mmCIF file of C-alpha atoms and ligand atoms in Angstrom:
data_model
loop_
_atom_site.group_PDB
_atom_site.id
_atom_site.type_symbol
_atom_site.label_atom_id
_atom_site.label_comp_id
_atom_site.label_asym_id
_atom_site.label_seq_id
_atom_site.Cartn_x
_atom_site.Cartn_y
_atom_site.Cartn_z
ATOM 1 C CA MET A 1 -22.009 65.710 23.591
ATOM 2 C CA SER A 2 -18.933 65.048 21.548
ATOM 3 C CA LYS A 3 -19.391 62.721 18.591
ATOM 4 C CA THR A 4 -17.135 60.900 16.168
ATOM 5 C CA ILE A 5 -18.183 62.186 12.773
ATOM 6 C CA VAL A 6 -17.302 61.208 9.221
ATOM 7 C CA LEU A 7 -17.836 64.343 7.175
ATOM 8 C CA ALA A 8 -18.115 63.749 3.436
ATOM 9 C CA LEU A 9 -17.528 66.842 1.307
ATOM 10 C CA GLY A 10 -19.288 67.079 -2.044
ATOM 11 C CA GLY A 11 -18.072 68.779 -5.196
ATOM 12 C CA ASN A 12 -19.286 72.239 -4.212
ATOM 13 C CA ALA A 13 -17.044 72.234 -1.103
ATOM 14 C CA LEU A 14 -14.002 72.142 -3.418
ATOM 15 C CA GLY A 15 -15.045 73.945 -6.610
ATOM 16 C CA GLU A 16 -14.411 73.093 -10.234
ATOM 17 C CA SER A 17 -10.903 74.437 -10.858
ATOM 18 C CA LEU A 18 -7.537 75.068 -9.179
ATOM 19 C CA ALA A 19 -8.429 78.694 -8.440
ATOM 20 C CA ASP A 20 -11.938 77.761 -7.202
ATOM 21 C CA GLN A 21 -10.549 75.139 -4.863
ATOM 22 C CA MET A 22 -8.083 77.524 -3.190
ATOM 23 C CA VAL A 23 -10.973 79.816 -2.280
ATOM 24 C CA ALA A 24 -13.569 77.117 -1.563
ATOM 25 C CA VAL A 25 -11.394 75.306 0.996
ATOM 26 C CA GLN A 26 -11.370 78.437 3.159
ATOM 27 C CA SER A 27 -15.128 78.560 3.773
ATOM 28 C CA THR A 28 -15.223 74.764 3.871
ATOM 29 C CA SER A 29 -12.567 74.807 6.597
ATOM 30 C CA ASN A 30 -14.385 77.440 8.636
ATOM 31 C CA ALA A 31 -17.522 75.270 8.632
ATOM 32 C CA ILE A 32 -15.499 72.208 9.686
ATOM 33 C CA VAL A 33 -13.767 74.133 12.489
ATOM 34 C CA ASP A 34 -17.218 75.009 13.865
ATOM 35 C CA LEU A 35 -17.735 71.293 14.477
ATOM 36 C CA ILE A 36 -14.239 70.715 15.882
ATOM 37 C CA ALA A 37 -14.626 73.707 18.229
ATOM 38 C CA HIS A 38 -17.734 71.951 19.595
ATOM 39 C CA GLY A 39 -15.543 69.037 20.657
ATOM 40 C CA HIS A 40 -16.489 66.651 17.849
ATOM 41 C CA HIS A 41 -13.881 64.229 16.460
ATOM 42 C CA VAL A 42 -13.907 64.677 12.726
ATOM 43 C CA VAL A 43 -12.684 62.570 9.818
ATOM 44 C CA ILE A 44 -13.072 64.360 6.511
ATOM 45 C CA THR A 45 -13.668 62.555 3.231
ATOM 46 C CA HIS A 46 -14.246 64.204 -0.123
ATOM 47 C CA GLY A 47 -15.121 63.695 -3.782
ATOM 48 C CA ASN A 48 -12.655 64.198 -6.651
ATOM 49 C CA GLY A 49 -14.709 64.298 -9.885
ATOM 50 C CA PRO A 50 -13.293 67.451 -11.522
ATOM 51 C CA GLN A 51 -9.808 66.930 -10.060
ATOM 52 C CA VAL A 52 -9.365 63.325 -11.161
ATOM 53 C CA GLY A 53 -10.742 64.315 -14.574
ATOM 54 C CA MET A 54 -8.185 67.132 -14.808
ATOM 55 C CA ILE A 55 -5.302 64.835 -13.833
ATOM 56 C CA ASN A 56 -6.417 62.178 -16.302
ATOM 57 C CA VAL A 57 -6.803 64.705 -19.140
ATOM 58 C CA ALA A 58 -3.436 66.374 -18.409
ATOM 59 C CA PHE A 59 -1.500 63.114 -18.537
ATOM 60 C CA GLU A 60 -3.431 61.945 -21.563
ATOM 61 C CA ALA A 61 -2.520 65.171 -23.392
ATOM 62 C CA ALA A 62 1.128 64.910 -22.293
ATOM 63 C CA SER A 63 1.305 61.356 -23.607
ATOM 64 C CA GLN A 64 0.577 62.728 -27.075
ATOM 65 C CA THR A 65 3.562 65.128 -27.013
ATOM 66 C CA TYR A 66 7.259 64.406 -27.533
ATOM 67 C CA ALA A 67 7.460 63.863 -23.759
ATOM 68 C CA HIS A 68 5.724 60.475 -24.273
ATOM 69 C CA SER A 69 4.592 60.541 -20.662
ATOM 70 C CA PRO A 70 2.653 57.502 -19.650
ATOM 71 C CA ILE A 71 -1.151 57.482 -19.461
ATOM 72 C CA LEU A 72 -1.682 57.032 -15.754
ATOM 73 C CA PRO A 73 -3.670 54.119 -14.375
ATOM 74 C CA MET A 74 -6.893 55.275 -12.685
ATOM 75 C CA SER A 75 -5.572 54.187 -9.271
ATOM 76 C CA VAL A 76 -2.604 56.563 -9.676
ATOM 77 C CA CYS A 77 -4.900 59.408 -10.827
ATOM 78 C CA VAL A 78 -6.958 58.948 -7.635
ATOM 79 C CA ALA A 79 -3.767 58.888 -5.527
ATOM 80 C CA LEU A 80 -2.622 62.177 -7.093
ATOM 81 C CA SER A 81 -6.047 63.739 -6.492
ATOM 82 C CA GLN A 82 -5.955 62.697 -2.815
ATOM 83 C CA GLY A 83 -2.575 64.359 -2.399
ATOM 84 C CA TYR A 84 -3.543 67.556 -4.182
ATOM 85 C CA ILE A 85 -6.956 68.030 -2.556
ATOM 86 C CA GLY A 86 -5.595 66.904 0.806
ATOM 87 C CA TYR A 87 -2.835 69.491 0.613
ATOM 88 C CA ASP A 88 -5.251 72.373 -0.040
ATOM 89 C CA LEU A 89 -7.652 71.199 2.664
ATOM 90 C CA GLN A 90 -5.103 70.479 5.378
ATOM 91 C CA ASN A 91 -3.388 73.795 4.674
ATOM 92 C CA ALA A 92 -6.663 75.755 4.950
ATOM 93 C CA LEU A 93 -7.911 73.760 7.949
ATOM 94 C CA ARG A 94 -4.710 74.317 9.883
ATOM 95 C CA GLU A 95 -5.043 78.051 9.340
ATOM 96 C CA ALA A 96 -8.755 78.119 10.236
ATOM 97 C CA LEU A 97 -8.033 76.144 13.431
ATOM 98 C CA LEU A 98 -5.189 78.466 14.448
ATOM 99 C CA ASN A 99 -7.414 81.496 13.776
ATOM 100 C CA ARG A 100 -9.811 80.048 16.368
ATOM 101 C CA GLY A 101 -7.006 79.337 18.835
ATOM 102 C CA ILE A 102 -7.144 75.562 18.331
ATOM 103 C CA GLU A 103 -3.850 73.714 18.060
ATOM 104 C CA LYS A 104 -4.533 70.442 16.304
ATOM 105 C CA SER A 105 -2.527 68.674 13.689
ATOM 106 C CA VAL A 106 -4.314 67.964 10.375
ATOM 107 C CA THR A 107 -3.178 64.980 8.328
ATOM 108 C CA THR A 108 -4.154 63.674 4.917
ATOM 109 C CA LEU A 109 -3.907 59.914 4.664
ATOM 110 C CA ILE A 110 -3.345 58.379 1.274
ATOM 111 C CA THR A 111 -6.051 55.745 1.579
ATOM 112 C CA GLN A 112 -6.495 52.424 -0.216
ATOM 113 C CA VAL A 113 -9.923 50.869 -0.514
ATOM 114 C CA VAL A 114 -10.241 47.161 -1.231
ATOM 115 C CA VAL A 115 -12.645 46.185 -3.995
ATOM 116 C CA ASP A 116 -13.590 42.730 -5.280
ATOM 117 C CA GLU A 117 -12.238 41.919 -8.722
ATOM 118 C CA LYS A 118 -15.430 39.897 -9.245
ATOM 119 C CA ASP A 119 -17.601 42.950 -8.510
ATOM 120 C CA PRO A 120 -20.191 43.059 -11.333
ATOM 121 C CA ALA A 121 -19.303 46.768 -11.837
ATOM 122 C CA PHE A 122 -16.094 45.612 -13.609
ATOM 123 C CA ASP A 123 -18.211 43.963 -16.333
ATOM 124 C CA ASP A 124 -20.074 47.193 -16.993
ATOM 125 C CA PRO A 125 -17.828 50.264 -16.583
ATOM 126 C CA SER A 126 -20.254 53.185 -16.486
ATOM 127 C CA LYS A 127 -18.712 56.164 -14.673
ATOM 128 C CA PRO A 128 -17.533 58.759 -17.257
ATOM 129 C CA ILE A 129 -14.217 60.503 -16.597
ATOM 130 C CA GLY A 130 -11.779 62.815 -18.382
ATOM 131 C CA SER A 131 -11.894 64.434 -21.806
ATOM 132 C CA PHE A 132 -14.290 64.040 -24.738
ATOM 133 C CA PHE A 133 -13.366 62.207 -27.962
ATOM 134 C CA THR A 134 -14.902 61.971 -31.427
ATOM 135 C CA LYS A 135 -16.361 58.659 -32.570
ATOM 136 C CA GLU A 136 -13.252 57.981 -34.717
ATOM 137 C CA GLU A 137 -10.859 58.679 -31.827
ATOM 138 C CA ALA A 138 -13.014 56.587 -29.521
ATOM 139 C CA ASP A 139 -13.033 53.645 -31.952
ATOM 140 C CA GLU A 140 -9.237 53.780 -32.094
ATOM 141 C CA LEU A 141 -8.982 53.758 -28.290
ATOM 142 C CA ILE A 142 -11.577 50.967 -28.007
ATOM 143 C CA ALA A 143 -9.453 48.901 -30.415
ATOM 144 C CA LYS A 144 -6.550 49.407 -27.967
ATOM 145 C CA GLY A 145 -8.680 48.058 -25.122
ATOM 146 C CA ALA A 146 -10.129 51.252 -23.617
ATOM 147 C CA HIS A 147 -13.739 51.389 -22.404
ATOM 148 C CA MET A 148 -15.522 54.334 -23.999
ATOM 149 C CA LYS A 149 -19.151 55.457 -23.988
ATOM 150 C CA GLU A 150 -21.150 58.255 -25.547
ATOM 151 C CA ASP A 151 -21.908 60.807 -22.809
ATOM 152 C CA ALA A 152 -25.235 62.656 -23.117
ATOM 153 C CA GLY A 153 -24.705 63.818 -26.722
ATOM 154 C CA ARG A 154 -21.424 65.575 -25.840
ATOM 155 C CA GLY A 155 -19.021 63.037 -27.341
ATOM 156 C CA TYR A 156 -17.239 59.901 -26.206
ATOM 157 C CA ARG A 157 -15.494 59.564 -22.850
ATOM 158 C CA ARG A 158 -13.600 56.913 -21.014
ATOM 159 C CA VAL A 159 -15.784 55.048 -18.559
ATOM 160 C CA VAL A 160 -14.504 53.292 -15.478
ATOM 161 C CA ALA A 161 -16.051 50.759 -13.151
ATOM 162 C CA SER A 162 -17.417 51.923 -9.811
ATOM 163 C CA PRO A 163 -17.204 48.852 -7.545
ATOM 164 C CA GLN A 164 -18.322 48.627 -3.920
ATOM 165 C CA PRO A 165 -15.753 49.389 -1.189
ATOM 166 C CA ILE A 166 -15.172 46.261 0.902
ATOM 167 C CA ASP A 167 -12.433 47.283 3.310
ATOM 168 C CA ILE A 168 -10.244 50.310 4.017
ATOM 169 C CA ILE A 169 -6.594 49.408 4.510
ATOM 170 C CA GLU A 170 -5.600 52.480 6.535
ATOM 171 C CA THR A 171 -8.472 52.187 9.059
ATOM 172 C CA PRO A 172 -6.077 51.606 12.014
ATOM 173 C CA SER A 173 -4.145 54.770 11.061
ATOM 174 C CA VAL A 174 -7.375 56.804 10.937
ATOM 175 C CA ARG A 175 -8.290 55.467 14.393
ATOM 176 C CA ALA A 176 -4.839 56.186 15.832
ATOM 177 C CA LEU A 177 -4.903 59.802 14.645
ATOM 178 C CA LEU A 178 -8.457 60.302 15.924
ATOM 179 C CA ASP A 179 -7.532 58.796 19.293
ATOM 180 C CA ALA A 180 -4.636 61.264 19.441
ATOM 181 C CA GLY A 181 -7.173 64.095 19.051
ATOM 182 C CA GLN A 182 -6.045 64.992 15.554
ATOM 183 C CA VAL A 183 -7.996 65.876 12.439
ATOM 184 C CA VAL A 184 -7.848 63.361 9.588
ATOM 185 C CA ILE A 185 -8.579 63.655 5.885
ATOM 186 C CA ALA A 186 -9.030 60.139 4.453
ATOM 187 C CA ALA A 187 -10.592 58.093 1.640
ATOM 188 C CA GLY A 188 -10.422 61.086 -0.719
ATOM 189 C CA GLY A 189 -12.183 60.536 -4.023
ATOM 190 C CA GLY A 190 -13.644 57.317 -2.636
ATOM 191 C CA GLY A 191 -10.157 55.959 -1.917
ATOM 192 C CA ILE A 192 -7.614 54.328 -4.221
ATOM 193 C CA PRO A 193 -9.264 51.134 -5.457
ATOM 194 C CA VAL A 194 -7.090 48.076 -4.874
ATOM 195 C CA ILE A 195 -7.541 44.344 -5.306
ATOM 196 C CA ARG A 196 -6.062 41.898 -2.798
ATOM 197 C CA GLN A 197 -3.479 39.466 -4.217
ATOM 198 C CA GLY A 198 -2.080 37.772 -1.122
ATOM 199 C CA ASN A 199 -0.001 40.450 0.622
ATOM 200 C CA HIS A 200 0.033 42.551 -2.515
ATOM 201 C CA LEU A 201 -2.573 45.223 -3.227
ATOM 202 C CA LYS A 202 -2.972 45.781 -6.956
ATOM 203 C CA GLY A 203 -4.343 49.146 -8.142
ATOM 204 C CA ALA A 204 -7.646 48.687 -9.975
ATOM 205 C CA ALA A 205 -8.984 50.563 -13.018
ATOM 206 C CA ALA A 206 -11.925 51.974 -11.116
ATOM 207 C CA VAL A 207 -13.283 54.886 -9.100
ATOM 208 C CA VAL A 208 -15.089 54.099 -5.852
ATOM 209 C CA ASP A 209 -18.099 56.289 -5.084
ATOM 210 C CA LYS A 210 -17.166 58.742 -2.310
ATOM 211 C CA ASP A 211 -20.532 58.421 -0.547
ATOM 212 C CA TRP A 212 -20.187 54.635 -0.354
ATOM 213 C CA ALA A 213 -16.541 54.847 0.781
ATOM 214 C CA SER A 214 -17.489 57.406 3.445
ATOM 215 C CA ALA A 215 -20.250 55.164 4.795
ATOM 216 C CA ARG A 216 -17.853 52.211 4.873
ATOM 217 C CA LEU A 217 -15.250 54.281 6.754
ATOM 218 C CA ALA A 218 -17.910 55.459 9.219
ATOM 219 C CA GLU A 219 -18.823 51.828 9.828
ATOM 220 C CA LEU A 220 -15.199 50.696 10.228
ATOM 221 C CA ILE A 221 -14.234 53.413 12.736
ATOM 222 C CA ASP A 222 -17.581 53.050 14.526
ATOM 223 C CA ALA A 223 -18.552 56.688 13.945
ATOM 224 C CA ASP A 224 -21.668 58.049 15.651
ATOM 225 C CA LEU A 225 -22.694 60.101 12.665
ATOM 226 C CA LEU A 226 -22.081 60.281 8.933
ATOM 227 C CA ILE A 227 -22.615 63.756 7.510
ATOM 228 C CA ILE A 228 -22.873 64.080 3.739
ATOM 229 C CA LEU A 229 -22.482 67.706 2.723
ATOM 230 C CA THR A 230 -23.775 68.532 -0.723
ATOM 231 C CA ALA A 231 -25.499 71.208 -2.813
ATOM 232 C CA VAL A 232 -28.979 70.804 -1.306
ATOM 233 C CA GLU A 233 -30.164 71.467 2.271
ATOM 234 C CA LYS A 234 -32.432 68.421 2.344
ATOM 235 C CA VAL A 235 -33.347 65.290 0.449
ATOM 236 C CA ALA A 236 -36.617 65.456 -1.465
ATOM 237 C CA ILE A 237 -39.118 63.037 -2.880
ATOM 238 C CA ASN A 238 -40.554 63.968 -6.278
ATOM 239 C CA PHE A 239 -37.427 66.093 -6.682
ATOM 240 C CA GLY A 240 -37.865 68.872 -9.262
ATOM 241 C CA LYS A 241 -41.577 68.113 -9.712
ATOM 242 C CA PRO A 242 -44.519 70.310 -8.640
ATOM 243 C CA GLU A 243 -45.331 67.868 -5.809
ATOM 244 C CA GLN A 244 -41.731 67.958 -4.508
ATOM 245 C CA GLU A 245 -41.484 67.431 -0.751
ATOM 246 C CA TRP A 246 -38.379 68.083 1.358
ATOM 247 C CA LEU A 247 -37.778 65.502 4.074
ATOM 248 C CA ASP A 248 -36.596 66.151 7.645
ATOM 249 C CA PHE A 249 -36.380 62.496 8.547
ATOM 250 C CA LEU A 250 -36.193 59.302 6.564
ATOM 251 C CA SER A 251 -36.653 55.974 8.337
ATOM 252 C CA VAL A 252 -34.925 52.846 7.013
ATOM 253 C CA ALA A 253 -38.289 51.524 5.797
ATOM 254 C CA ASP A 254 -39.193 54.780 4.008
ATOM 255 C CA ALA A 255 -35.717 55.053 2.492
ATOM 256 C CA ARG A 256 -36.128 51.554 1.024
ATOM 257 C CA ARG A 257 -39.571 52.382 -0.302
ATOM 258 C CA TYR A 258 -38.488 55.666 -1.914
ATOM 259 C CA LEU A 259 -35.352 54.047 -3.373
ATOM 260 C CA ALA A 260 -37.489 51.407 -5.044
ATOM 261 C CA ALA A 261 -39.852 54.099 -6.373
ATOM 262 C CA GLY A 262 -36.902 55.903 -8.027
ATOM 263 C CA HIS A 263 -37.040 59.209 -6.101
ATOM 264 C CA PHE A 264 -33.263 59.678 -6.038
ATOM 265 C CA ALA A 265 -31.228 60.435 -9.155
ATOM 266 C CA LYS A 266 -28.544 57.981 -10.238
ATOM 267 C CA GLY A 267 -25.024 59.341 -9.768
ATOM 268 C CA SER A 268 -26.101 62.146 -7.393
ATOM 269 C CA MET A 269 -28.642 61.546 -4.595
ATOM 270 C CA LEU A 270 -29.034 57.798 -5.131
ATOM 271 C CA PRO A 271 -25.577 56.754 -3.803
ATOM 272 C CA LYS A 272 -26.026 59.053 -0.787
ATOM 273 C CA VAL A 273 -29.356 57.535 0.281
ATOM 274 C CA GLN A 274 -28.114 54.005 -0.475
ATOM 275 C CA ALA A 275 -24.924 54.563 1.539
ATOM 276 C CA ALA A 276 -26.899 56.135 4.414
ATOM 277 C CA LEU A 277 -29.277 53.179 4.436
ATOM 278 C CA HIS A 278 -26.358 50.745 4.456
ATOM 279 C CA PHE A 279 -24.752 52.617 7.411
ATOM 280 C CA ALA A 280 -28.052 52.679 9.342
ATOM 281 C CA GLU A 281 -28.504 48.942 8.818
ATOM 282 C CA SER A 282 -24.939 48.116 9.907
ATOM 283 C CA ARG A 283 -25.842 48.764 13.569
ATOM 284 C CA PRO A 284 -28.839 50.281 15.396
ATOM 285 C CA GLY A 285 -28.376 53.953 16.228
ATOM 286 C CA ARG A 286 -26.183 54.802 13.270
ATOM 287 C CA LYS A 287 -27.484 57.899 11.531
ATOM 288 C CA THR A 288 -26.670 59.963 8.469
ATOM 289 C CA LEU A 289 -27.319 63.670 8.058
ATOM 290 C CA ILE A 290 -27.544 65.025 4.518
ATOM 291 C CA THR A 291 -27.384 68.802 4.208
ATOM 292 C CA MET A 292 -25.377 71.746 2.881
ATOM 293 C CA LEU A 293 -21.937 72.727 4.093
ATOM 294 C CA THR A 294 -23.176 76.043 5.483
ATOM 295 C CA LYS A 295 -25.922 74.241 7.429
ATOM 296 C CA ALA A 296 -23.756 71.537 9.005
ATOM 297 C CA LYS A 297 -23.804 73.091 12.489
ATOM 298 C CA GLU A 298 -27.576 73.648 12.504
ATOM 299 C CA GLY A 299 -28.021 70.174 11.052
ATOM 300 C CA ILE A 300 -26.176 68.550 13.984
ATOM 301 C CA GLU A 301 -28.394 70.545 16.319
ATOM 302 C CA GLY A 302 -31.411 68.957 14.593
ATOM 303 C CA LYS A 303 -32.581 72.238 13.062
ATOM 304 C CA THR A 304 -32.252 71.339 9.390
ATOM 305 C CA GLY A 305 -31.107 68.733 6.888
ATOM 306 C CA THR A 306 -32.451 65.242 6.351
ATOM 307 C CA VAL A 307 -31.615 62.571 8.921
ATOM 308 C CA ILE A 308 -31.636 58.988 7.675
ATOM 309 C CA GLY A 309 -31.752 56.064 10.102
HETATM 310 P P1 ADP B 401 -21.923 65.849 -4.535
HETATM 311 O O1 ADP B 401 -20.770 66.415 -5.271
HETATM 312 O O2 ADP B 401 -22.186 66.563 -3.246
HETATM 313 O O3 ADP B 401 -21.894 64.357 -4.407
HETATM 314 P P2 ADP B 401 -24.092 65.478 -6.453
HETATM 315 O O4 ADP B 401 -24.378 66.454 -7.549
HETATM 316 O O5 ADP B 401 -23.494 64.173 -6.794
HETATM 317 O O6 ADP B 401 -23.212 66.273 -5.412
HETATM 318 O O7 ADP B 401 -25.442 65.188 -5.655
HETATM 319 C C1 ADP B 401 -26.256 66.236 -5.107
HETATM 320 C C2 ADP B 401 -27.368 66.628 -6.056
HETATM 321 O O8 ADP B 401 -28.360 65.612 -6.136
HETATM 322 C C3 ADP B 401 -28.163 67.830 -5.643
HETATM 323 O O9 ADP B 401 -27.543 69.031 -5.980
HETATM 324 C C4 ADP B 401 -29.504 67.644 -6.390
HETATM 325 O O10 ADP B 401 -29.525 68.414 -7.572
HETATM 326 C C5 ADP B 401 -29.486 66.181 -6.791
HETATM 327 N N1 ADP B 401 -30.659 65.397 -6.420
HETATM 328 C C6 ADP B 401 -31.115 64.356 -7.171
HETATM 329 N N2 ADP B 401 -32.183 63.777 -6.615
HETATM 330 C C7 ADP B 401 -32.439 64.475 -5.468
HETATM 331 C C8 ADP B 401 -33.425 64.336 -4.448
HETATM 332 N N3 ADP B 401 -34.358 63.387 -4.480
HETATM 333 N N4 ADP B 401 -33.381 65.213 -3.403
HETATM 334 C C9 ADP B 401 -32.452 66.176 -3.355
HETATM 335 N N5 ADP B 401 -31.483 66.349 -4.289
HETATM 336 C C10 ADP B 401 -31.472 65.505 -5.345
HETATM 337 MG MG1 MG B 402 -21.813 63.024 -6.115
#
């Protein structure tokens, strides 16, 4: 049966560098084409951690040269990362589709995600991005209004807020492309965070979590399934401990219980399980599959991965 699927790609689907990404998108695309060849309608979302960091660092470095280039607002960094990652992915996907005899257009949508300026995340920016600074450099930047935090003994980094995605502006465009049988790449890097000001959308100094944005998109386009592809085949409780247990299925009640007991690490598995739970609760029947890229096909067939909902 053909399903509408939001497929969220984790960091390992794209690699850590320019060269990595060029290679990684090929195997990533082959795995995605497996799903499309099955008749599924697929919207692809993706993370942008290393890429947005690279863009931020590059412009920061350039601003310190005679070129005096501007330091880019975070919203613009995310927009650039969507364009760059989208280009590599849509290029590789097109080729992988053609190699399988499938003629489908692939489009990357620059996507804006509405956040609330009163979101408590803005009072406590906590997501580290970009390059490392010494304490002295950090103090200078803090005096100029930057938010900086010490990052795990490695030096000081800029931190940005990670507010909740409320709405996705380009939802009707995603729907229109899906209805036309095309493949869509949207909400890259969690989407460009924007704040509503009447008809104006103002870019926000934030990065939206890609797992949360993907779940929101799945909800808005009424997807049958959210698939979060990451570095592990299944979700575990007691992760990394001797009594670790991999889960095939996680009910809403169990997910809540395990969340409260702290089984999922902040910044990695926690947002995935939270987003999956949110999607499941948005309407009965909505499910999330968490597994590895190479296991996506088997996961849909119910042979592996963790299903939440
Ligand atoms: P992505 O780029 O796909 O979002 P993350 O590194 O953010 O990847 O999250 C996936 C990682 O979460 C896994 O590689 C694993 O090391 C870690 N993780 C933390 N807690 C758990 C858990 N309870 N079960 C499985 N993996 C977990
Ligand atoms: Mg992650």
